[in-house]
Amino acid sequence: MFQFFPFICQGAAVPNPLHFTREELDWMNRTPVVTVGIDHDFAPMEYLDEKGKYIGVTADFLKLIETETGLKFKIEVAHTWEENIRRVKEGTLHMLGAAVSSPRRKQFMDFTHPYARLSGGIIVRKNIMEPMSLEKLQGMKVAVVHNYIWKDIIEADYPDITLDAVPNIEAGLKKVSFGMVDAMVGYMATAAHHSERLGISNLRASGETLALLPISFAVNKQNAPLTAIINKALSATPEVEKEAILRQWIRLEFSPPKTYQAFKWALILVIIAGVVILVIMRINAQNALKKAYHELEKRVAERTVELSDANEALKLAKEAADAATRAKSDFLANMSHEIRTPMNGVITASELVMNEILPPKIARYMEIIHNSGHTLLGVIDDILDFSKIEAGKLVLEKKPFHLGKLMELVEALFSHKIAEKHIDFVLTMDPDIPMALLGDAFRLQQILMNLISNAVKFTDKNGTIAVTVQKQPLPGKPEQARQENKGSGKITLVFSVKDTGIGIATRHQDLLFTPFSQIDASTTRKYGGSGLGLCICGQLVEMMEGTIQVQSAPGKGSCFVFTVTMEPSGTRAVEPSCASPASPDILSGYRSLLQGCRVLVAEDNPTNQEITLAVLDLAGIHARLVENGVAALAAVQEEPFDAVLMDIQMPEMDGFEATRAIRRLPGYQEIPIIAMTAHTLKEDRKKCIDAGMNDYISKPVSQKKLFKVLTHAMGKTLPSHEPGAALSTKKMSSSGKLRLPRKMPGINIQEAMTRLHASHHTFIKILKTFYRDHQTTRERLTTAWEKKDMDGLIRQLHSLKGAAAGIGAEKLQHLANTHEQRCKENQSRSPLSEKDLHDLGQALSQVLGTIDEMCHCRGDVENIAPGQGFPPEDKAQLTLVLQNLKHALEHYELKAVEEQFCLLTQNMNHPILKEIKQQIDSFDYDPAVEQVEHLITTMEKRQP
């Protein structure tokens, strides 16, 4: 009794409607929770939905077995299906949820009665019209999911098929869709489910349906009672209930529509019925035929409606796919814009520093910064071109370049990181390789940088990286190979990048050049990386008529070898880097060409006005300033100009409309009009060109960029033999003047002054103008936000963004730009929160406080000592100075205004000069003109 009592108590706790044996009941009592390994991507059999919930056919059958037996199943999610099989084999999992029996698996697993049967199929792209079979796939490259039963079947029966083992069904479908493999073999239901989820529309099922494979639960052999328990539960379940579960989940979208099948059989039945009736009952044939005709007409009408609904659904799906493509393009364009903004600052700053006389080491560092910036911009372009790579539309350039310089550049770009990790870097080049080659240097550099970057990343300290470049000999004798190679006009180069890093397991090497796949999530978390670099490298190598392969083992490092085909260049090889920065001589040359030119500046923002005029003044350009498109249209008709700098966003008439109006004037089709805008997307440039503008320059305006665009637009050529002729730039003495620090809270002073080539005196004036113009900006922003005046809010943010960029207030510029874009994208409602306004206001207050601390702006008006009337001497000279000042004010000639007003104050003392000074500093020139006219009139009325 003592021996049996525990069993009786335990048996009472487990329901036994299925007549379990004592051994089975004992096992259930010892194992209250059964662990189940699942394939989280085997839809619709079993998978995890978007919320991580386990669903599918297998999930429903497990619930049914729980109800029948009282067992409790615990779902275990592994990274790969291979890991599930390993864990069942080791005994750390009781069973698998959905598996197919094979001799190899039967060695350590028992299989229950099948609860579903899935047919296999061959999936190809829609442009392959020929029906396919496994026999026809021989010699082709076919994707199969690693460790799925199809891999065992094909390896055993069709050894001539080249298998590409992919980690999951999704990766396989994408490879077929992108044309990276010829076909895929897999479960039809699973393929249909994932194709619909991913929106892949260029695939179809082709040819014969493969074996109908039974899906069972696979149990570790050490848990034999569990197999019998599950079999009893499955046998006790009515077939109707089993079929209901299968119908709910399994749909084969690759099959012809059910409506078409029903229509086809209905038509066949009607025809057969008509023939039978015609043969057997001739008397009633007419009536039967009419009845059949009406029935057919009705069915056709019904099917037509259904097909129309299906077509409408397809149309909506296509529109959704197009919208997704546009959204991707917009996202890539915005990301490119956001990354390019700081990169342009890096490149421009490095160019300006390189214009100075530097120690050799510093000059070398600046050269590396400059070249790295251009390389990064090229990589950003690759991101935008990825859609072209997918579509096979990427075109390689064919330009002369110097291979030795390219290799030196690549080595220099990694020199800091290599030194930091104490890595030995060895570069070996075959001396027989011609250095002057013809090809795409940037794409070759991109391949090398990807491979060397990975080598540096995965090689520990004190390791070694060896890069070799050799010429691949042609088959045959060496001398014969050289002659044939010389006659072909092409050479094949072999590059290898070998490291002593962590290495790569053999089973993972097939995934290296596959997009959207990661070898190991833990490696990705530790070392980073998107998984696209090697994929792009593989495609670029293929486009260069080459191949790429890898040899590696864990702990023994890796060796990537690739070949490319190039042509020797008959012309002088050029440097692989982008255009080098302009030297001081070149900038001086630009100024000599532009000196004395007349340029009209249409700009409404006061800070941007002063920045642009200051840059133009450095070249001796006579500039006239107008504040909107209407005034620009009038100005070009009043006097001749060599060029027009046109802002885009201005009140009354914007830059696009003003340009079109100028082009419509007789004789104004050739005047150069250059857009100035804070927008930098290619679409914005196209809009400017379409409006009739000659060129485009983005804000903040740099001296080199502006002079280069102006020179090109005016048709002037910089003489290469006379760098920096005619005009030299004098450095203003700062003795006794305020010296500004390189950086202050909220303002990158050095960056802004370097970009503008402005003196301390000029930049202080710009800062004071910003301070004065933005005292009430925070209040104006708050008022527009509270009134939900989106147009006013966007206008204020745009103006603040441009002005902040001009003085180097980088954080304030970034916040204003971000908020402006959000307002433009959501004009129907206010997208900014109170916290957004508060953060923007804090950034603005910081900038204003910094300016006040440096320049003492509060109450700052340069005092002019009041005198008692006019001096009695030199009335004619004073009148001439006043007239010159008036002319300069009327034409917004910044330099002339400063010179004439300075001359006036040296020869005249009067309280009105204080007011004129304030108006000039505020760029409020109209009332200043009135005050000067009043002085001229007063001077003329005075008696000599």
XYZ file of N, CA, C and O in Angstrom, residues 117-266:
600
model
N 0.325 17.863 -43.621
C 1.185 17.480 -44.745
C 1.384 18.714 -45.620
O 0.412 19.366 -45.992
N 2.656 19.034 -45.884
C 2.971 20.200 -46.690
C 3.653 19.763 -47.978
O 4.560 18.924 -47.960
N 3.215 20.336 -49.079
C 3.837 20.023 -50.361
C 5.001 20.969 -50.612
O 4.998 22.113 -50.179
N 5.994 20.459 -51.316
C 7.115 21.287 -51.699
C 6.927 21.838 -53.095
O 6.087 21.365 -53.872
N 7.711 22.857 -53.423
C 7.590 23.462 -54.738
C 8.868 24.172 -55.126
O 9.780 24.358 -54.318
N 8.910 24.569 -56.378
C 10.051 25.301 -56.922
C 9.600 26.733 -57.172
O 8.631 26.967 -57.913
N 10.257 27.680 -56.534
C 9.890 29.104 -56.660
C 10.927 29.785 -57.555
O 12.140 29.676 -57.318
N 10.451 30.494 -58.590
C 11.325 31.212 -59.511
C 10.772 32.605 -59.727
O 9.678 32.929 -59.277
N 11.536 33.461 -60.436
C 11.030 34.775 -60.814
C 10.004 34.646 -61.928
O 10.048 33.712 -62.731
N 9.105 35.618 -62.008
C 8.012 35.544 -62.974
C 8.484 35.602 -64.419
O 7.768 35.150 -65.319
N 9.669 36.181 -64.657
C 10.128 36.279 -66.041
C 10.634 34.938 -66.581
O 10.950 34.822 -67.756
N 10.722 33.913 -65.744
C 11.089 32.559 -66.193
C 9.794 31.827 -66.505
O 9.077 31.375 -65.601
N 9.459 31.709 -67.779
C 8.169 31.149 -68.194
C 8.198 29.631 -68.300
O 7.157 28.975 -68.219
N 9.378 29.058 -68.468
C 9.475 27.606 -68.686
C 9.153 26.853 -67.390
O 9.667 27.186 -66.326
N 8.282 25.825 -67.450
C 8.014 25.009 -66.255
C 9.305 24.330 -65.794
O 10.079 23.822 -66.607
N 9.545 24.322 -64.493
C 10.786 23.789 -63.944
C 10.517 22.483 -63.201
O 9.407 22.218 -62.732
N 11.545 21.662 -63.107
C 11.526 20.434 -62.310
C 12.900 20.277 -61.687
O 13.850 20.986 -62.042
N 13.028 19.336 -60.764
C 14.327 19.134 -60.122
C 15.368 18.674 -61.144
O 16.545 19.018 -61.038
N 14.947 17.896 -62.152
C 15.888 17.479 -63.202
C 16.405 18.699 -63.979
O 17.590 18.809 -64.292
N 15.505 19.661 -64.286
C 15.920 20.841 -65.046
C 16.798 21.780 -64.221
O 17.496 22.627 -64.779
N 16.730 21.689 -62.878
C 17.533 22.559 -62.022
C 18.988 22.127 -61.931
O 19.808 22.848 -61.354
N 19.314 20.941 -62.468
C 20.693 20.465 -62.390
C 21.623 21.419 -63.147
O 21.341 21.815 -64.264
N 22.739 21.767 -62.479
C 23.659 22.746 -63.047
C 23.334 24.169 -62.658
O 24.077 25.091 -62.989
N 22.193 24.387 -61.986
C 21.799 25.728 -61.552
C 22.091 25.926 -60.070
O 22.377 24.970 -59.341
N 21.999 27.177 -59.612
C 22.203 27.524 -58.208
C 20.846 27.665 -57.545
O 20.018 28.472 -57.981
N 20.590 26.864 -56.506
C 19.262 26.770 -55.884
C 19.404 27.027 -54.388
O 20.284 26.479 -53.731
N 18.525 27.876 -53.851
C 18.531 28.182 -52.415
C 17.660 27.192 -51.661
O 16.565 26.834 -52.126
N 18.130 26.714 -50.505
C 17.353 25.894 -49.573
C 17.694 26.363 -48.168
O 18.796 26.839 -47.921
N 16.749 26.232 -47.266
C 17.005 26.616 -45.877
C 17.916 25.588 -45.225
O 17.692 24.388 -45.351
N 18.959 26.082 -44.578
C 19.953 25.207 -43.948
C 19.287 24.281 -42.929
O 18.505 24.707 -42.085
N 19.582 22.949 -43.049
C 19.080 21.903 -42.146
C 17.601 21.597 -42.340
O 17.012 20.893 -41.526
N 16.950 22.145 -43.393
C 15.612 21.691 -43.753
C 15.745 20.385 -44.535
O 16.770 20.090 -45.158
N 14.686 19.601 -44.574
C 14.726 18.265 -45.170
C 15.030 18.322 -46.655
O 15.591 17.406 -47.239
N 14.657 19.487 -47.304
C 14.888 19.586 -48.747
C 16.378 19.528 -49.057
O 16.776 19.026 -50.120
N 17.203 20.012 -48.176
C 18.650 19.972 -48.400
C 19.139 18.534 -48.453
O 19.925 18.154 -49.333
N 18.639 17.676 -47.523
C 19.037 16.261 -47.522
C 18.557 15.567 -48.781
O 19.274 14.773 -49.391
N 17.306 15.876 -49.211
C 16.731 15.193 -50.382
C 17.524 15.529 -51.637
O 17.882 14.646 -52.431
N 17.811 16.822 -51.846
C 18.494 17.229 -53.076
C 19.934 16.742 -53.080
O 20.448 16.284 -54.110
N 20.628 16.811 -51.941
C 22.012 16.330 -51.896
C 22.101 14.843 -52.217
O 23.055 14.391 -52.856
N 21.077 14.088 -51.793
C 21.105 12.641 -52.014
C 20.745 12.277 -53.456
O 21.364 11.400 -54.062
N 19.733 12.938 -54.039
C 19.195 12.517 -55.337
C 19.647 13.377 -56.507
O 19.567 12.946 -57.665
N 20.059 14.619 -56.251
C 20.424 15.520 -57.346
C 21.758 16.201 -57.021
O 21.825 17.396 -56.727
N 22.863 15.474 -57.084
C 24.157 16.057 -56.693
C 24.648 17.153 -57.628
O 25.541 17.912 -57.261
N 24.080 17.239 -58.851
C 24.542 18.261 -59.801
C 23.925 19.628 -59.541
O 24.273 20.603 -60.205
N 22.965 19.713 -58.635
C 22.388 21.015 -58.283
C 23.311 21.701 -57.270
O 23.681 21.113 -56.254
N 23.684 22.958 -57.566
C 24.515 23.736 -56.632
C 23.616 24.353 -55.569
O 22.778 25.200 -55.864
N 23.791 23.926 -54.325
C 22.932 24.397 -53.242
C 23.527 25.636 -52.583
O 24.734 25.708 -52.342
N 22.646 26.588 -52.279
C 23.005 27.794 -51.527
C 22.195 27.763 -50.238
O 21.009 28.074 -50.221
N 22.845 27.328 -49.139
C 22.127 27.186 -47.865
C 21.917 28.565 -47.242
O 22.869 29.259 -46.926
N 20.650 28.952 -47.060
C 20.312 30.253 -46.479
C 19.817 30.050 -45.055
O 19.342 28.964 -44.708
N 19.916 31.099 -44.232
C 19.533 30.916 -42.816
C 18.040 30.762 -42.610
O 17.614 30.142 -41.642
N 17.211 31.319 -43.501
C 15.763 31.245 -43.318
C 15.073 31.436 -44.656
O 15.691 31.799 -45.661
N 13.774 31.182 -44.682
C 12.998 31.259 -45.921
C 12.993 32.672 -46.469
O 13.014 32.893 -47.683
N 12.991 33.691 -45.586
C 12.967 35.087 -46.036
C 14.206 35.425 -46.851
O 14.118 36.035 -47.922
N 15.380 35.006 -46.376
C 16.616 35.270 -47.110
C 16.607 34.573 -48.463
O 17.055 35.116 -49.475
N 16.060 33.346 -48.509
C 15.991 32.625 -49.769
C 15.106 33.305 -50.786
O 15.459 33.422 -51.965
N 13.925 33.756 -50.374
C 13.014 34.441 -51.291
C 13.645 35.723 -51.821
O 13.491 36.071 -53.000
N 14.342 36.472 -50.960
C 14.988 37.699 -51.415
C 16.081 37.399 -52.429
O 16.247 38.117 -53.416
N 16.829 36.303 -52.216
C 17.871 35.951 -53.173
C 17.282 35.623 -54.543
O 17.820 36.016 -55.579
N 16.149 34.912 -54.554
C 15.494 34.614 -55.831
C 14.993 35.909 -56.457
O 15.166 36.152 -57.654
N 14.362 36.765 -55.643
C 13.812 38.021 -56.150
C 14.886 38.914 -56.739
O 14.682 39.546 -57.773
N 16.094 38.957 -56.106
C 17.188 39.799 -56.586
C 18.005 39.148 -57.698
O 18.918 39.748 -58.233
N 17.696 37.870 -58.040
C 18.434 37.204 -59.099
C 19.770 36.654 -58.654
O 20.618 36.350 -59.495
N 19.972 36.521 -57.333
C 21.241 36.007 -56.835
C 21.309 34.486 -56.914
O 22.389 33.901 -56.833
N 20.162 33.801 -57.006
C 20.087 32.365 -57.272
C 19.038 32.156 -58.353
O 18.219 33.024 -58.644
N 19.068 30.957 -58.972
C 18.122 30.680 -60.065
C 16.753 30.299 -59.541
O 15.737 30.569 -60.198
N 16.684 29.635 -58.393
C 15.387 29.174 -57.875
C 15.544 28.868 -56.400
O 16.645 28.925 -55.832
N 14.419 28.532 -55.771
C 14.424 28.080 -54.381
C 13.474 26.900 -54.247
O 12.402 26.878 -54.861
N 13.886 25.902 -53.464
C 13.037 24.748 -53.167
C 12.634 24.829 -51.702
O 13.493 24.995 -50.832
N 11.332 24.741 -51.473
C 10.844 24.838 -50.104
C 9.372 24.529 -50.008
O 8.730 24.106 -50.995
N 8.835 24.725 -48.830
C 7.415 24.471 -48.615
C 6.588 25.560 -49.279
O 6.829 26.750 -49.092
N 5.559 25.181 -50.044
C 4.767 26.144 -50.786
C 4.006 27.081 -49.851
O 3.938 28.286 -50.068
N 3.399 26.515 -48.803
C 2.597 27.346 -47.894
C 3.466 28.391 -47.208
O 3.082 29.556 -47.058
N 4.673 27.994 -46.780
C 5.580 28.919 -46.124
C 6.054 30.006 -47.083
O 6.103 31.196 -46.753
N 6.393 29.602 -48.299
C 6.842 30.585 -49.290
C 5.744 31.584 -49.608
O 5.990 32.788 -49.745
N 4.503 31.110 -49.756
C 3.390 32.013 -50.054
C 3.175 33.005 -48.920
O 2.945 34.200 -49.140
N 3.246 32.522 -47.676
C 3.035 33.407 -46.515
C 4.080 34.511 -46.479
O 3.750 35.694 -46.331
N 5.360 34.162 -46.631
C 6.418 35.166 -46.532
C 6.422 36.109 -47.722
O 6.751 37.291 -47.583
N 6.078 35.620 -48.918
C 6.023 36.513 -50.088
C 4.985 37.593 -49.883
O 5.202 38.772 -50.190
N 3.848 37.213 -49.330
C 2.790 38.198 -49.080
C 3.216 39.182 -48.003
O 3.014 40.389 -48.124
N 3.870 38.696 -46.944
C 4.281 39.572 -45.840
C 5.353 40.557 -46.282
O 5.330 41.725 -45.889
N 6.293 40.107 -47.102
C 7.401 40.960 -47.538
C 7.040 41.856 -48.711
O 7.793 42.751 -49.075
N 5.889 41.609 -49.349
C 5.504 42.422 -50.501
C 6.307 42.083 -51.744
O 6.460 42.901 -52.644
N 6.823 40.847 -51.825
C 7.572 40.424 -53.010
C 6.570 39.979 -54.067
O 5.831 39.015 -53.875
N 6.571 40.663 -55.202
C 5.542 40.399 -56.212
C 6.099 39.830 -57.505
O 5.346 39.619 -58.445
N 7.417 39.574 -57.574
C 7.980 39.103 -58.835
C 8.319 37.617 -58.809
O 9.156 37.150 -59.569
N 7.676 36.829 -57.910
C 7.929 35.394 -57.799
C 6.685 34.596 -58.161
O 5.561 35.082 -58.061
N 6.911 33.333 -58.562
C 5.797 32.425 -58.828
C 6.257 30.995 -58.601
O 7.462 30.707 -58.577
N 5.295 30.090 -58.432
C 5.585 28.666 -58.334
C 5.694 28.118 -59.749
O 4.880 28.421 -60.611
N 6.706 27.307 -60.000
C 6.931 26.813 -61.346
C 7.072 25.303 -61.339
O 7.782 24.739 -60.510
N 6.387 24.663 -62.292
C 6.610 23.235 -62.519
C 5.909 22.344 -61.528
O 4.912 22.713 -60.893
N 6.472 21.183 -61.363
C 5.814 20.121 -60.606
C 5.770 20.433 -59.122
O 6.601 21.155 -58.588
N 4.741 19.885 -58.468
C 4.673 19.939 -57.007
C 5.508 18.793 -56.462
O 5.340 17.634 -56.879
N 6.419 19.106 -55.554
C 7.316 18.081 -55.025
C 6.591 17.233 -53.980
O 5.384 17.348 -53.788
N 7.347 16.412 -53.300
C 6.768 15.440 -52.362
C 5.884 16.115 -51.319
O 6.164 17.217 -50.867
N 4.800 15.407 -50.961
C 3.905 15.873 -49.899
C 4.459 15.329 -48.592
O 4.285 14.144 -48.276
N 5.156 16.152 -47.832
C 5.907 15.678 -46.665
C 5.060 15.761 -45.403
O 4.387 16.765 -45.159
N 5.092 14.701 -44.573
C 4.315 14.711 -43.314
C 5.024 15.551 -42.258
O 6.232 15.449 -42.071
N 4.261 16.389 -41.566
C 4.783 17.206 -40.465
C 4.372 16.565 -39.148
O 3.179 16.342 -38.891
N 5.352 16.244 -38.293
C 5.094 15.560 -37.030
C 5.789 16.286 -35.895
O 6.591 17.203 -36.105
N 5.450 15.860 -34.655
C 6.221 16.263 -33.489
C 7.397 15.308 -33.361
O 7.225 14.082 -33.472
N 8.626 15.831 -33.142
C 9.832 15.019 -33.011
C 10.263 15.008 -31.553
O 10.532 16.058 -30.983
N 10.329 13.815 -30.931
C 10.584 13.670 -29.490
C 11.930 12.993 -29.285
O 12.266 12.032 -29.988
N 12.707 13.509 -28.341
C 13.966 12.871 -27.960
C 13.701 11.427 -27.542
O 12.743 11.134 -26.814
N 14.537 10.488 -28.023
C 14.305 9.058 -27.783
C 14.257 8.710 -26.302
O 13.651 7.703 -25.905
N 14.888 9.535 -25.463
C 14.864 9.261 -24.023
C 13.484 9.540 -23.415
O 13.248 9.212 -22.263
N 12.590 10.187 -24.160
C 11.247 10.505 -23.676
C 10.197 9.755 -24.496
O 9.224 10.335 -24.992
N 10.419 8.440 -24.637
C 9.524 7.615 -25.462
C 8.055 7.689 -25.020
O 7.154 7.731 -25.879
N 7.739 7.725 -23.707
C 6.306 7.819 -23.338
C 5.630 9.054 -23.918
O 4.429 9.018 -24.207
N 6.374 10.144 -24.065
C 5.764 11.366 -24.592
C 5.248 11.148 -26.020
O 4.209 11.674 -26.404
N 5.975 10.369 -26.823
C 5.532 10.077 -28.193
C 4.184 9.367 -28.164
O 3.257 9.721 -28.910
N 4.040 8.359 -27.289
C 2.782 7.619 -27.208
C 1.647 8.507 -26.704
O 0.508 8.425 -27.194
N 1.942 9.397 -25.750
C 0.909 10.292 -25.205
C 0.371 11.208 -26.299
O -0.847 11.381 -26.464
N 1.294 11.815 -27.090
C 0.859 12.721 -28.146
C 0.074 11.970 -29.220
O -0.936 12.454 -29.726
N 0.513 10.738 -29.555
C -0.196 9.950 -30.570
C -1.630 9.649 -30.127
O -2.568 9.700 -30.927
N -1.828 9.315 -28.834
C -3.176 9.039 -28.333
C -4.041 10.295 -28.421
O -5.219 10.231 -28.790
N -3.453 11.469 -28.098
C -4.219 12.713 -28.165
C -4.596 13.045 -29.606
O -5.726 13.475 -29.887
N -3.679 12.844 -30.556
C -3.975 13.115 -31.965
C -5.023 12.151 -32.503
O -5.911 12.546 -33.266
N -4.934 10.871 -32.104
C -5.906 9.879 -32.588
C -7.299 10.155 -32.048
O -8.301 9.891 -32.718
N -7.366 10.702 -30.836
C -8.675 10.955 -30.226
C -9.334 12.221 -30.768
O -10.526 12.449 -30.527
N -8.564 13.065 -31.481
C -9.124 14.316 -32.002
C -9.895 14.055 -33.295
O -9.358 13.439 -34.222
N -11.130 14.488 -33.415
C -11.925 14.263 -34.640
C -11.227 14.890 -35.850
O -10.605 15.947 -35.749
N -11.359 14.249 -37.005
C -10.734 14.753 -38.229
C -11.273 16.125 -38.604
O -10.561 16.953 -39.156
N -12.565 16.346 -38.318
C -13.163 17.645 -38.656
C -12.440 18.766 -37.921
O -12.179 19.837 -38.480
N -12.091 18.522 -36.675
C -11.396 19.543 -35.879
C -9.982 19.768 -36.403
O -9.493 20.908 -36.465
N -9.288 18.684 -36.823
C -7.952 18.820 -37.389
C -7.995 19.623 -38.688
O -7.180 20.523 -38.930
N -8.968 19.283 -39.552
C -9.070 19.971 -40.843
C -9.393 21.448 -40.666
O -8.945 22.298 -41.442
N -10.176 21.768 -39.633
C -10.507 23.178 -39.376
C -9.249 23.983 -39.043
O -9.088 25.133 -39.473
N -8.335 23.378 -38.261
C -7.079 24.067 -37.935
C -6.255 24.291 -39.196
O -5.718 25.395 -39.434
N -6.156 23.265 -40.053
C -5.346 23.395 -41.265
C -5.926 24.425 -42.220
O -5.200 25.226 -42.811
N -7.276 24.420 -42.390
C -7.896 25.380 -43.301
C -7.692 26.810 -42.829
O -7.621 27.747 -43.628
N -7.629 26.995 -41.516
C -7.477 28.348 -40.975
C -6.135 28.968 -41.334
O -6.027 30.180 -41.537
N -5.084 28.138 -41.463
C -3.734 28.679 -41.594
C -3.107 28.505 -42.970
O -2.339 29.357 -43.414
N -3.402 27.391 -43.645
C -2.650 27.067 -44.860
C -3.406 27.545 -46.078
O -4.513 27.111 -46.370
N -2.784 28.508 -46.801
C -3.311 29.009 -48.074
C -2.150 29.092 -49.049
O -1.104 29.630 -48.723
N -2.301 28.580 -50.253
C -1.248 28.563 -51.263
C -1.504 29.663 -52.260
O -2.215 29.493 -53.231
N -0.936 30.819 -52.033
C -1.186 31.978 -52.908
C -0.549 31.816 -54.279
O -0.904 32.515 -55.206
N 0.435 30.849 -54.406
C 1.047 30.671 -55.716
C 0.136 29.891 -56.657
O 0.362 29.862 -57.857
N -0.907 29.214 -56.122
C -1.820 28.468 -56.970
C -2.741 29.413 -57.698
O -2.976 30.535 -57.272
N -3.348 28.976 -58.828
C -4.336 29.821 -59.496
C -5.480 30.120 -58.554
O -5.794 29.326 -57.670
N -6.125 31.283 -58.688
C -7.227 31.652 -57.803
C -8.330 30.596 -57.800
O -8.625 29.990 -58.824
N -8.927 30.387 -56.595
C -10.007 29.408 -56.483
C -11.171 29.756 -57.399
O -11.871 28.885 -57.913
N -11.400 31.079 -57.581
C -12.518 31.478 -58.450
C -12.300 30.990 -59.866
O -13.219 30.551 -60.552
N -11.044 30.996 -60.314
C -10.738 30.540 -61.666
C -10.954 29.037 -61.759
O -11.534 28.535 -62.735
N -10.492 28.285 -60.720
C -10.672 26.836 -60.740
C -12.150 26.473 -60.744
O -12.600 25.597 -61.491
N -12.925 27.175 -59.884
C -14.360 26.882 -59.824
C -15.024 27.182 -61.162
O -15.875 26.428 -61.655
N -14.631 28.310 -61.738
C -15.208 28.681 -63.041
C -14.855 27.649 -64.104
O -15.688 27.250 -64.923
N -13.574 27.146 -64.079
C -13.146 26.184 -65.085
C -13.959 24.892 -64.976
O -14.482 24.379 -65.986
N -14.119 24.391 -63.737
C -14.861 23.126 -63.591
C -16.344 23.314 -63.850
O -17.003 22.429 -64.402
N -16.829 24.495 -63.470
C -18.244 24.741 -63.766
C -18.490 24.742 -65.271
O -19.484 24.192 -65.780
